[in-house]
Amino acid sequence: MTKITTYHADQIGGNVVVIETAHSRIAIDFGENLPGSEHEPIEIEGLSRGTPCFDGVFFTHYHGDHVGRMHRILPNVPLYLGSIAKKILLNIHQTLDHQNMAALLHGETLHELQDGVSVTVTHDIRVTPYRVDHSAYEAFMFLIETDDTTILHTGDFRGHGHSMQNKAGDPLTTIRERICQNGQRKIDTLIIEGTMLSRMNERIFTEQELQSWATIFFKKRRHIFLLCSSTNLDTLASFYHAAKANRIKMFANHYVVSQLKTFSETAGVEDDFYRFSTVWPIQFGKELNKNGFRGTQEDYMRKFGFLCIIKEREGYEVWLKKFQDCNPVLLYSMWEGYLDPKRSAYNPQLAAFCHKYHAVCKHTSGHATAELIADIITEVNPTKQIIPIHTENAEMLKKLPISEALKAKIVVPSIQNGHTGYML
Ligand SMILES: [Zn+2]
């Protein structure tokens, strides 16, 4: 008998899924709640407190709402994380001097996952990661096989990033050909993320559309400050290539420069679209003598323009003010919900910053559209049940264009004490 327990499935972020058999127990993800959450930070007996009784924790990708509480996991519980995700997280935690996280990531309990390579956790649980498109690079879906059942956990995914270009990250193709092996493998339970089910009216741009838009926009505006996540590789690459097409250089603080270097050395090896060959660390007073130009970095930026990645902090306002005479534009490329006072994730500081500098908002979502969620459910066609997680509107799943037979398999978690159990 296999049992699934979902934790905090009724919110976006901070979800944990526990799968247990008669002999073994694993968890998938162990992250922080996003701001505005009504749940307490997650604690699980035998995983983050008490006597350890877990055989492994598998992380779908490096976003904080999926890995953020890794440091709370009891010692000696094996951790499984993608090899690129490990490097990205190491860069973050070494920069922030989080020594416990850095030690954990370097530690013997951390095992690196490779696309398509199965991990036999115990004699009755096997987990296979499959790469899929998401706003975090190297995100995984997990196929979990036990003695008596087969489960697919989608993690966070979408179908409109750059990895769709070569089909490498296409969730539908991956499920059809690699996971379900063109109908030869049946999935009993589908655990699927439903972030966009509460954001149905948002217009979705593809990363390619974002890049095309920016390429045209940068022809008119050459002095650009960009608010964007420093781990959103696809969006960073979209803007980088748009700037490059307009002969505009990218600038950032030392941390972002080192993160882009890490991406260039990992993702950039897999696909040279992700190679950031020239990103300059901000050193306004630095003397430059390049291609006939002599002067400071600030003079250079003033003369030729710039794409400069910033945060909404006071220190960066000095940068914005420094270039006021160039009429710089502030681009905001994160979820607009952070700027909306009606949303629980509202960020007043960020909203005030964007308002003050009349930010232009242009963002590509990291999550699957409702149409794609419906297509995935139909493609997987699970034999037993469909469990929505990572959503504030699980009921919406029943209104998607899927068959009545599939609708009958949807089990909306009834949240009691933050978790729901399913016997299989
Ligand atoms: Zn994510």
Coordinates of C-alpha atoms and ligand atoms in Angstrom, one line a residue:
M1 CA 0.0 0.0 0.0
T2 CA 1.3 3.4 -1.0
K3 CA 0.2 6.6 0.8
I4 CA 0.4 10.2 -0.4
T5 CA 0.2 13.2 1.9
T6 CA 0.1 16.7 0.6
Y7 CA 1.0 19.7 2.8
H8 CA -0.1 23.3 2.1
A9 CA -1.5 22.2 -1.3
D10 CA -4.0 25.1 -1.1
Q11 CA -1.4 27.8 -1.6
I12 CA 1.1 28.8 -4.2
G13 CA 4.5 27.8 -2.9
G14 CA 5.7 26.0 0.2
N15 CA 4.0 22.7 -0.9
V16 CA 5.4 19.4 0.3
V17 CA 4.3 15.9 -0.9
V18 CA 5.2 12.9 1.2
I19 CA 5.0 9.4 -0.4
E20 CA 5.2 6.4 1.8
T21 CA 5.2 2.6 1.3
A22 CA 5.2 -0.1 4.0
H23 CA 9.0 0.2 4.2
S24 CA 10.0 3.6 2.9
R25 CA 9.2 7.3 3.0
I26 CA 10.2 10.2 0.7
A27 CA 9.3 13.9 0.5
I28 CA 9.2 16.1 -2.6
D29 CA 10.3 19.7 -2.0
F30 CA 10.7 21.5 1.3
G31 CA 10.4 25.2 0.8
E32 CA 9.4 28.4 2.4
N33 CA 5.8 29.8 2.3
L34 CA 5.6 32.8 -0.1
P35 CA 4.8 36.2 1.6
G36 CA 1.2 36.5 2.7
S37 CA 0.8 32.7 3.5
E38 CA -1.7 31.7 6.1
H39 CA 0.2 28.6 7.0
E40 CA 3.0 28.3 9.6
P41 CA 6.4 27.4 8.1
I42 CA 6.3 23.7 7.4
E43 CA 7.6 21.2 10.0
I44 CA 7.1 17.4 9.5
E45 CA 7.7 14.8 12.1
G46 CA 10.7 12.6 11.3
L47 CA 11.8 15.1 8.6
S48 CA 12.5 18.4 10.3
R49 CA 11.9 17.3 13.9
G50 CA 12.0 14.2 16.1
T51 CA 13.7 11.0 15.0
P52 CA 14.6 10.9 11.3
C53 CA 12.4 8.5 9.4
F54 CA 12.8 9.7 5.8
D55 CA 14.7 7.9 3.1
G56 CA 15.2 11.0 0.9
V57 CA 13.9 14.4 -0.1
F58 CA 13.7 15.3 -3.8
F59 CA 13.8 18.9 -4.9
T60 CA 12.0 19.8 -8.2
H61 CA 14.0 23.0 -8.7
Y62 CA 15.9 25.8 -7.0
H63 CA 13.1 28.3 -6.2
G64 CA 12.9 29.3 -2.5
D65 CA 9.3 28.1 -2.2
H66 CA 10.6 24.6 -3.1
V67 CA 14.1 24.4 -1.4
G68 CA 14.0 27.2 1.1
R69 CA 13.7 25.0 4.2
M70 CA 16.3 22.5 3.2
H71 CA 18.5 23.6 6.1
R72 CA 15.7 22.5 8.5
I73 CA 15.9 18.8 7.4
L74 CA 17.3 16.5 10.0
P75 CA 21.0 15.4 9.5
N76 CA 21.7 12.3 7.5
V77 CA 18.4 12.4 5.5
P78 CA 19.6 12.1 1.8
L79 CA 18.9 15.1 -0.3
Y80 CA 18.4 15.0 -4.1
L81 CA 18.9 18.1 -6.3
G82 CA 19.8 18.9 -9.9
S83 CA 23.5 19.5 -10.5
I84 CA 22.9 22.9 -12.0
A85 CA 20.4 23.9 -9.3
K86 CA 23.1 23.0 -6.7
K87 CA 25.6 25.4 -8.3
I88 CA 23.0 28.2 -8.5
L89 CA 22.1 27.7 -4.8
L90 CA 25.7 27.6 -3.8
N91 CA 26.3 30.9 -5.5
I92 CA 23.4 32.5 -3.6
H93 CA 24.3 31.1 -0.2
Q94 CA 28.0 31.8 -0.5
T95 CA 27.3 35.4 -1.5
L96 CA 24.9 35.8 1.4
D97 CA 27.3 34.0 3.7
H98 CA 24.7 31.4 4.7
Q99 CA 27.3 28.9 5.9
N100 CA 24.9 26.2 7.0
M101 CA 23.3 26.1 3.6
A102 CA 26.6 26.1 1.8
A103 CA 27.9 23.3 4.0
L104 CA 24.7 21.3 3.3
L105 CA 25.0 21.8 -0.4
H106 CA 28.7 20.6 -0.3
G107 CA 27.8 17.8 2.2
E108 CA 27.8 14.1 1.7
T109 CA 24.1 13.8 2.1
L110 CA 23.4 15.8 -1.1
H111 CA 23.1 13.8 -4.3
E112 CA 23.0 15.3 -7.7
L113 CA 20.1 14.4 -10.1
Q114 CA 20.5 13.9 -13.8
D115 CA 17.7 14.1 -16.4
G116 CA 16.3 10.7 -17.0
V117 CA 18.6 8.9 -14.6
S118 CA 16.5 6.9 -12.0
V119 CA 17.4 6.8 -8.3
T120 CA 16.5 3.6 -6.5
V121 CA 15.8 5.1 -3.1
T122 CA 15.0 1.8 -1.3
H123 CA 13.9 -1.6 -2.6
D124 CA 10.4 -0.3 -3.1
I125 CA 10.6 3.3 -4.2
R126 CA 12.3 4.5 -7.4
V127 CA 12.3 8.2 -8.6
T128 CA 13.2 9.4 -12.1
P129 CA 13.6 13.1 -12.8
Y130 CA 12.6 14.6 -16.2
R131 CA 13.7 18.1 -17.3
V132 CA 10.8 20.5 -18.0
D133 CA 10.3 24.1 -19.0
H134 CA 9.9 26.6 -16.0
S135 CA 11.2 30.0 -15.0
A136 CA 13.9 28.2 -12.9
Y137 CA 16.5 26.5 -15.1
E138 CA 16.8 22.7 -14.7
A139 CA 13.3 22.1 -13.2
F140 CA 12.2 18.5 -12.9
M141 CA 9.0 16.5 -13.1
F142 CA 9.3 13.3 -11.0
L143 CA 8.1 9.9 -11.9
I144 CA 7.7 7.9 -8.6
E145 CA 7.3 4.1 -8.9
T146 CA 6.5 2.0 -5.9
D147 CA 5.7 -1.8 -5.7
D148 CA 2.0 -1.1 -6.3
T149 CA 1.6 2.2 -8.0
T150 CA 3.0 4.9 -10.3
I151 CA 2.8 8.6 -9.6
L152 CA 3.8 11.6 -11.7
H153 CA 4.6 14.9 -9.8
T154 CA 4.8 17.7 -12.3
G155 CA 6.7 20.2 -10.1
D156 CA 6.4 23.8 -11.4
F157 CA 6.2 23.8 -15.2
R158 CA 5.1 25.8 -18.3
G159 CA 5.2 25.5 -22.1
H160 CA 6.3 29.0 -23.2
G161 CA 10.0 29.4 -22.3
H162 CA 13.1 29.2 -24.5
S163 CA 13.6 25.5 -24.0
M164 CA 10.4 24.9 -26.1
Q165 CA 12.5 25.9 -29.1
N166 CA 14.3 22.6 -29.3
K167 CA 11.5 20.7 -27.5
A168 CA 13.9 19.8 -24.7
G169 CA 11.6 21.3 -22.1
D170 CA 8.2 20.7 -23.7
P171 CA 6.1 19.1 -21.0
L172 CA 3.6 17.4 -23.4
T173 CA 6.3 15.8 -25.5
T174 CA 8.3 14.8 -22.4
I175 CA 5.2 13.1 -20.9
R176 CA 4.1 11.4 -24.1
E177 CA 7.5 10.1 -25.3
R178 CA 9.7 9.9 -22.3
I179 CA 7.5 9.4 -19.3
C180 CA 4.5 7.5 -20.7
Q181 CA 6.6 5.9 -23.5
N182 CA 3.8 6.5 -26.0
G183 CA 1.2 4.7 -24.0
Q184 CA 3.3 1.9 -22.7
R185 CA 3.5 3.2 -19.1
K186 CA 0.4 4.0 -17.2
I187 CA 0.3 6.7 -14.5
D188 CA -2.1 6.0 -11.6
T189 CA -1.9 9.4 -9.8
L190 CA -1.1 12.8 -11.3
I191 CA 0.0 15.5 -8.8
I192 CA -0.2 18.7 -10.8
E193 CA 0.6 22.3 -10.1
G194 CA -2.2 24.8 -10.7
T195 CA -0.7 28.2 -10.1
M196 CA -2.5 29.9 -13.0
L197 CA -5.9 28.6 -11.9
S198 CA -6.2 31.7 -9.8
R199 CA -4.7 34.0 -12.4
M200 CA -7.0 33.1 -15.3
N201 CA -7.2 36.6 -16.7
E202 CA -3.5 37.1 -17.1
R203 CA -2.3 37.4 -20.6
I204 CA 0.7 35.0 -21.1
F205 CA 3.7 36.1 -23.2
T206 CA 6.2 33.6 -24.4
E207 CA 9.9 34.3 -23.6
Q208 CA 10.4 34.7 -27.4
E209 CA 7.6 37.3 -27.5
L210 CA 9.3 39.1 -24.5
Q211 CA 12.6 39.1 -26.3
S212 CA 11.0 40.4 -29.6
W213 CA 9.2 43.2 -27.7
A214 CA 12.4 44.2 -25.8
T215 CA 14.4 44.2 -29.1
I216 CA 12.0 46.8 -30.5
F217 CA 11.6 48.7 -27.2
F218 CA 15.4 49.1 -26.8
K219 CA 15.7 50.8 -30.2
K220 CA 13.9 53.8 -28.6
R221 CA 15.0 53.6 -25.0
R222 CA 18.7 52.8 -24.5
H223 CA 19.1 53.7 -20.8
I224 CA 17.3 50.8 -19.1
F225 CA 17.1 49.7 -15.4
L226 CA 15.6 46.2 -15.0
L227 CA 13.9 44.7 -12.0
C228 CA 13.9 41.0 -12.5
S229 CA 14.8 37.8 -10.5
S230 CA 18.5 37.1 -10.7
T231 CA 17.7 33.4 -11.1
N232 CA 15.2 33.7 -13.9
L233 CA 17.6 32.6 -16.6
D234 CA 15.1 32.7 -19.5
T235 CA 14.0 36.3 -18.8
L236 CA 17.6 37.4 -18.2
A237 CA 18.6 35.8 -21.5
S238 CA 15.6 37.4 -23.3
F239 CA 16.7 40.9 -22.2
Y240 CA 20.4 40.2 -22.7
H241 CA 19.9 39.2 -26.4
A242 CA 17.5 42.1 -27.0
A243 CA 20.1 44.5 -25.6
K244 CA 22.9 42.8 -27.6
A245 CA 20.9 43.1 -30.8
N246 CA 20.9 46.9 -30.1
R247 CA 24.6 47.0 -29.1
I248 CA 23.6 47.8 -25.5
K249 CA 25.8 46.3 -22.8
M250 CA 24.4 44.6 -19.7
F251 CA 25.5 45.8 -16.2
A252 CA 24.8 44.4 -12.8
N253 CA 26.2 44.2 -9.2
H254 CA 28.9 41.6 -8.4
Y255 CA 26.4 39.0 -7.2
V256 CA 24.3 39.1 -10.3
V257 CA 27.4 39.0 -12.5
S258 CA 28.6 35.9 -10.6
Q259 CA 25.2 34.3 -11.0
L260 CA 25.3 34.9 -14.8
K261 CA 28.8 33.5 -14.9
T262 CA 27.5 30.4 -13.2
F263 CA 24.6 30.2 -15.7
S264 CA 27.1 30.6 -18.6
E265 CA 29.3 27.8 -17.3
T266 CA 26.3 25.4 -16.8
A267 CA 23.3 26.2 -18.9
G268 CA 25.6 28.0 -21.4
V269 CA 27.4 24.7 -22.0
E270 CA 24.1 22.9 -22.8
D271 CA 22.9 25.7 -25.1
D272 CA 25.0 28.8 -26.0
F273 CA 21.9 30.9 -26.0
Y274 CA 22.4 31.0 -22.2
R275 CA 26.0 32.3 -22.5
F276 CA 26.4 35.8 -21.2
S277 CA 29.6 36.7 -22.8
T278 CA 29.8 40.4 -21.7
V279 CA 28.2 41.5 -18.5
W280 CA 30.0 44.3 -16.7
P281 CA 30.1 44.7 -12.9
I282 CA 29.0 48.3 -11.9
Q283 CA 32.1 50.4 -11.2
F284 CA 31.0 53.8 -12.3
G285 CA 34.4 55.4 -11.8
K286 CA 36.4 52.8 -13.6
E287 CA 38.5 54.2 -16.4
L288 CA 37.9 52.5 -19.8
N289 CA 40.0 52.7 -22.9
K290 CA 38.1 50.6 -25.5
N291 CA 37.5 50.8 -29.2
G292 CA 38.3 54.4 -29.4
F293 CA 36.4 55.3 -26.2
R294 CA 38.3 56.9 -23.3
G295 CA 36.5 57.8 -20.1
T296 CA 34.8 56.3 -17.0
Q297 CA 32.3 53.5 -17.0
E298 CA 29.6 56.1 -16.2
D299 CA 30.6 58.2 -19.2
Y300 CA 30.4 55.0 -21.3
M301 CA 26.9 54.1 -20.0
R302 CA 25.7 57.7 -20.6
K303 CA 27.0 57.7 -24.2
F304 CA 26.1 54.2 -25.4
G305 CA 23.2 53.3 -23.1
F306 CA 22.9 50.3 -20.7
L307 CA 20.7 47.5 -19.5
C308 CA 21.4 47.5 -15.7
I309 CA 19.8 44.9 -13.4
I310 CA 18.8 46.4 -10.0
K311 CA 16.7 45.7 -6.9
E312 CA 14.1 47.9 -5.3
R313 CA 16.4 49.1 -2.6
E314 CA 17.5 52.6 -1.6
G315 CA 21.0 52.1 -2.8
Y316 CA 19.8 51.6 -6.4
E317 CA 17.8 54.8 -6.3
V318 CA 21.2 56.6 -6.4
W319 CA 21.9 54.9 -9.7
L320 CA 18.5 55.9 -11.1
K321 CA 19.1 59.5 -10.1
K322 CA 22.6 59.5 -11.4
F323 CA 21.2 59.0 -15.0
Q324 CA 18.1 61.2 -14.7
D325 CA 19.5 63.5 -17.5
C326 CA 19.4 60.4 -19.8
N327 CA 15.6 59.9 -19.1
P328 CA 16.2 56.2 -18.1
V329 CA 13.3 53.7 -18.1
L330 CA 12.5 51.3 -15.3
L331 CA 11.4 47.9 -16.6
Y332 CA 9.6 45.6 -14.2
S333 CA 9.7 41.9 -15.2
M334 CA 8.3 40.0 -12.3
W335 CA 4.7 38.9 -11.5
E336 CA 2.4 41.9 -11.3
G337 CA 0.6 40.5 -8.3
Y338 CA 3.5 41.8 -6.1
L339 CA 2.3 45.3 -7.0
D340 CA -1.4 44.6 -6.4
P341 CA -2.6 45.6 -2.9
K342 CA -5.5 43.1 -3.3
R343 CA -3.1 40.1 -3.5
S344 CA -1.7 38.5 -0.4
A345 CA 1.8 38.6 -1.9
Y346 CA 1.6 42.4 -2.2
N347 CA 5.0 44.0 -1.7
P348 CA 4.5 47.6 -0.7
Q349 CA 8.2 48.5 -1.0
L350 CA 8.5 47.1 -4.5
A351 CA 5.1 48.7 -5.5
A352 CA 6.2 52.1 -4.2
F353 CA 9.5 51.9 -6.1
C354 CA 7.8 50.9 -9.4
H355 CA 5.2 53.7 -8.9
K356 CA 7.8 56.3 -8.2
Y357 CA 9.8 55.6 -11.3
H358 CA 6.8 54.8 -13.6
A359 CA 7.9 51.3 -14.3
V360 CA 7.0 49.6 -17.6
C361 CA 5.7 46.1 -16.8
K362 CA 6.4 43.2 -19.1
H363 CA 6.6 39.7 -17.7
T364 CA 6.5 36.1 -18.8
S365 CA 4.9 33.8 -16.3
G366 CA 6.8 30.8 -15.0
H367 CA 3.7 28.6 -14.9
A368 CA 1.5 26.6 -17.2
T369 CA -1.6 28.2 -18.7
A370 CA -5.0 26.6 -17.9
E371 CA -5.1 25.2 -21.4
L372 CA -1.7 23.5 -20.9
I373 CA -2.8 22.1 -17.6
A374 CA -5.9 20.6 -19.3
D375 CA -3.7 19.1 -22.1
I376 CA -1.3 17.6 -19.6
I377 CA -4.2 15.9 -17.7
T378 CA -5.6 14.5 -20.9
E379 CA -2.2 13.3 -22.1
V380 CA -1.3 11.6 -18.7
N381 CA -4.9 10.2 -18.4
P382 CA -4.2 8.8 -14.9
T383 CA -6.0 5.6 -14.0
K384 CA -6.9 6.6 -10.4
Q385 CA -6.7 10.2 -9.4
I386 CA -5.6 13.8 -10.1
I387 CA -4.3 15.8 -7.1
P388 CA -4.0 19.6 -7.6
I389 CA -1.2 21.3 -5.6
H390 CA 0.5 24.8 -5.7
T391 CA -2.9 26.5 -6.3
E392 CA -5.3 28.8 -4.6
N393 CA -8.2 27.7 -6.8
A394 CA -8.1 23.9 -7.1
E395 CA -11.9 23.8 -7.9
M396 CA -11.2 25.5 -11.2
L397 CA -9.5 22.3 -12.4
K398 CA -13.0 20.8 -12.7
K399 CA -14.0 23.6 -15.1
L400 CA -11.2 22.9 -17.6
P401 CA -11.9 21.3 -20.9
I402 CA -11.1 17.7 -19.9
S403 CA -13.3 14.6 -20.1
E404 CA -16.0 13.9 -17.5
A405 CA -14.2 10.7 -16.6
L406 CA -11.1 12.7 -15.8
K407 CA -13.0 15.3 -13.9
A408 CA -14.3 12.5 -11.7
K409 CA -10.8 11.7 -10.7
I410 CA -9.9 15.1 -9.4
V411 CA -9.5 15.1 -5.6
V412 CA -9.4 18.6 -4.2
P413 CA -7.4 18.5 -1.0
S414 CA -9.6 19.2 2.0
I415 CA -7.1 21.0 4.2
Q416 CA -7.1 19.9 7.8
N417 CA -4.1 21.0 9.9
G418 CA -2.5 22.0 6.6
H419 CA -2.3 18.5 5.1
T420 CA -4.4 15.8 3.3
G421 CA -3.8 12.1 3.1
Y422 CA -4.6 9.8 0.1
M423 CA -4.5 6.1 0.2
L424 CA -3.8 4.3 -3.0
Ligands
ZN1 ZN 9.1 27.6 -9.3

